[in-house]
Amino acid sequence: MKASQISCEEVIDHLFEYLDRELDEQNQQVIDDHLKRCFDCFSRAEFERRLRQRIAATGVEAAPTRLKQRIWELTGQ
């Protein structure tokens, strides 16, 4: 990827690799530079980043005892 020639489509194609830091340093920087110039791609990247944060935070809180009891009763275990 070249910074001056990368398209929005290419950024979106590599967005998850970018967010996961799976790209090499040069390609990571190319997308960084694109995101600084392109509001649409930046918005998409921010949406995905925030969504990941919310998903990661969801499994942190333990289920209430009453919910566990209802599930146990429904499954017969």
XYZ file of N, CA and C in Angstrom:
231
model
N 0.841 -1.183 0.000
C 0.000 0.000 0.000
C 0.882 1.240 0.000
N 0.479 2.210 -0.780
C 1.185 3.490 -0.802
C 0.244 4.564 -0.286
N 0.751 5.425 0.577
C -0.075 6.432 1.243
C -0.845 7.300 0.260
N -0.204 7.748 -0.774
C -0.858 8.661 -1.700
C -1.852 7.955 -2.617
N -1.780 6.628 -2.681
C -2.623 5.912 -3.618
C -3.650 4.996 -2.957
N -3.679 4.942 -1.658
C -4.602 4.032 -1.005
C -6.033 4.579 -1.114
N -6.944 3.715 -1.454
C -8.340 4.122 -1.607
C -9.115 3.819 -0.322
N -10.263 4.414 -0.224
C -11.137 4.139 0.918
C -11.503 2.652 0.955
N -11.728 2.079 -0.190
C -12.066 0.662 -0.264
C -10.943 -0.206 0.320
N -9.697 0.139 -0.008
C -8.561 -0.611 0.530
C -8.453 -0.452 2.047
N -8.718 0.756 2.518
C -8.682 0.986 3.964
C -9.714 0.098 4.642
N -10.933 0.083 4.126
C -11.992 -0.729 4.717
C -11.653 -2.215 4.618
N -11.048 -2.626 3.505
C -10.650 -4.034 3.341
C -9.644 -4.467 4.404
N -8.821 -3.541 4.868
C -7.759 -3.856 5.831
C -8.050 -3.302 7.227
N -9.264 -2.813 7.431
C -9.578 -2.130 8.682
C -9.423 -3.034 9.908
N -9.904 -4.259 9.821
C -9.810 -5.138 10.986
C -8.369 -5.527 11.273
N -7.584 -5.736 10.244
C -6.155 -5.998 10.450
C -5.483 -4.784 11.088
N -5.875 -3.598 10.640
C -5.347 -2.353 11.195
C -5.701 -2.233 12.673
N -6.975 -2.438 12.991
C -7.419 -2.318 14.380
C -6.779 -3.366 15.282
N -6.498 -4.533 14.721
C -5.860 -5.606 15.485
C -4.342 -5.493 15.506
N -3.830 -4.461 14.851
C -2.373 -4.235 14.765
C -1.653 -5.421 14.119
N -2.270 -5.986 13.081
C -1.700 -7.125 12.374
C -0.947 -6.729 11.109
N -0.993 -5.451 10.755
C -0.270 -4.978 9.573
C 1.163 -4.651 9.948
N 2.028 -4.682 8.946
C 3.400 -4.254 9.223
C 3.396 -2.747 9.492
N 4.476 -2.261 10.029
C 4.566 -0.862 10.454
C 4.258 0.118 9.322
N 4.774 -0.148 8.139
C 4.574 0.749 6.999
C 3.091 0.831 6.616
N 2.428 -0.312 6.500
C 1.020 -0.313 6.114
C 0.135 0.255 7.218
N 0.529 0.034 8.451
C -0.201 0.629 9.576
C -0.146 2.155 9.451
N 1.028 2.676 9.116
C 1.206 4.118 8.983
C 0.442 4.669 7.777
N 0.399 3.917 6.700
C -0.341 4.338 5.507
C -1.814 4.541 5.862
N -2.376 3.593 6.603
C -3.781 3.732 6.982
C -3.951 4.855 7.998
N -3.026 4.978 8.929
C -3.063 6.113 9.873
C -3.144 7.432 9.115
N -2.291 7.583 8.124
C -2.248 8.821 7.337
C -3.568 9.045 6.588
N -4.115 7.969 6.034
C -5.384 8.083 5.314
C -6.497 8.522 6.272
N -6.526 7.921 7.463
C -7.568 8.254 8.435
C -7.483 9.702 8.894
N -6.307 10.271 8.863
C -6.138 11.679 9.231
C -6.736 12.601 8.172
N -6.820 12.126 6.934
C -7.310 12.955 5.825
C -8.753 12.655 5.428
N -9.254 11.486 5.782
C -10.562 11.045 5.280
C -11.535 10.863 6.445
N -12.476 11.785 6.538
C -13.438 11.736 7.637
C -14.313 10.487 7.583
N -14.730 10.064 6.398
C -15.590 8.884 6.277
C -14.903 7.626 6.806
N -13.667 7.417 6.409
C -12.928 6.237 6.874
C -12.619 6.350 8.366
N -12.282 7.557 8.806
C -12.018 7.780 10.230
C -13.266 7.438 11.046
N -14.425 7.872 10.575
C -15.678 7.600 11.278
C -15.947 6.100 11.353
N -15.712 5.419 10.259
C -15.919 3.957 10.237
C -14.963 3.263 11.204
N -13.712 3.688 11.206
C -12.723 3.097 12.110
C -13.099 3.355 13.567
N -13.555 4.557 13.867
C -13.964 4.894 15.237
C -15.184 4.085 15.659
N -16.132 3.901 14.746
C -17.300 3.081 15.036
C -16.872 1.663 15.403
N -16.014 1.071 14.586
C -15.551 -0.298 14.829
C -14.767 -0.381 16.135
N -13.939 0.610 16.400
C -13.138 0.636 17.623
C -14.052 0.697 18.859
N -15.043 1.573 18.821
C -15.976 1.706 19.959
C -16.845 0.465 20.122
N -17.264 -0.119 19.005
C -18.053 -1.344 19.065
C -17.253 -2.451 19.742
N -16.007 -2.586 19.390
C -15.139 -3.586 20.007
C -15.000 -3.347 21.507
N -14.879 -2.092 21.898
C -14.765 -1.773 23.322
C -16.033 -2.182 24.066
N -17.181 -1.889 23.475
C -18.454 -2.245 24.116
C -18.625 -3.753 24.217
N -18.257 -4.449 23.159
C -18.365 -5.910 23.177
C -17.432 -6.488 24.232
N -16.229 -5.977 24.320
C -15.270 -6.464 25.315
C -15.769 -6.228 26.735
N -16.501 -5.145 26.936
C -16.988 -4.810 28.272
C -18.224 -5.614 28.667
N -18.894 -6.252 27.731
C -20.159 -6.914 28.044
C -20.007 -8.154 28.912
N -18.986 -8.902 28.778
C -18.845 -10.143 29.537
C -18.236 -9.959 30.906
N -18.085 -8.754 31.358
C -17.383 -8.481 32.600
C -18.277 -8.647 33.827
N -19.524 -8.271 33.718
C -20.425 -8.303 34.856
C -21.066 -9.682 34.987
N -21.106 -10.199 36.212
C -21.709 -11.512 36.459
C -23.229 -11.414 36.375
N -23.833 -12.486 35.930
C -25.294 -12.535 35.849
C -25.875 -12.545 37.261
N -27.014 -11.882 37.433
C -27.664 -11.896 38.747
C -28.083 -13.315 39.138
N -28.109 -13.572 40.415
C -28.462 -14.897 40.922
C -29.827 -15.344 40.407
N -30.791 -14.441 40.385
C -32.142 -14.778 39.925
C -32.123 -15.242 38.467
N -31.356 -14.588 37.624
C -31.253 -14.999 36.217
C -30.632 -16.383 36.113
N -29.595 -16.618 36.861
C -28.959 -17.942 36.849
C -29.964 -19.013 37.273
N -30.753 -18.699 38.303
C -31.746 -19.642 38.800
C -32.815 -19.925 37.738
N -33.274 -18.881 37.042
C -34.289 -19.073 36.004
C -33.749 -19.925 34.861
N -32.526 -19.683 34.467
C -31.900 -20.492 33.395
C -31.791 -21.942 33.848
N -31.376 -22.139 35.083
C -31.247 -23.499 35.620
C -32.598 -24.196 35.599
N -33.650 -23.470 35.983
C -34.996 -24.056 36.002
C -35.476 -24.373 34.593
N -35.195 -23.516 33.632
C -35.632 -23.742 32.253
C -34.910 -24.910 31.592
N -33.656 -25.089 31.924
C -32.878 -26.154 31.289
C -32.976 -27.460 32.060
N -33.529 -27.409 33.271
C -33.695 -28.620 34.057
C -32.389 -29.167 34.591
N -31.440 -28.332 34.755
C -30.137 -28.798 35.268
C -29.944 -28.415 36.695
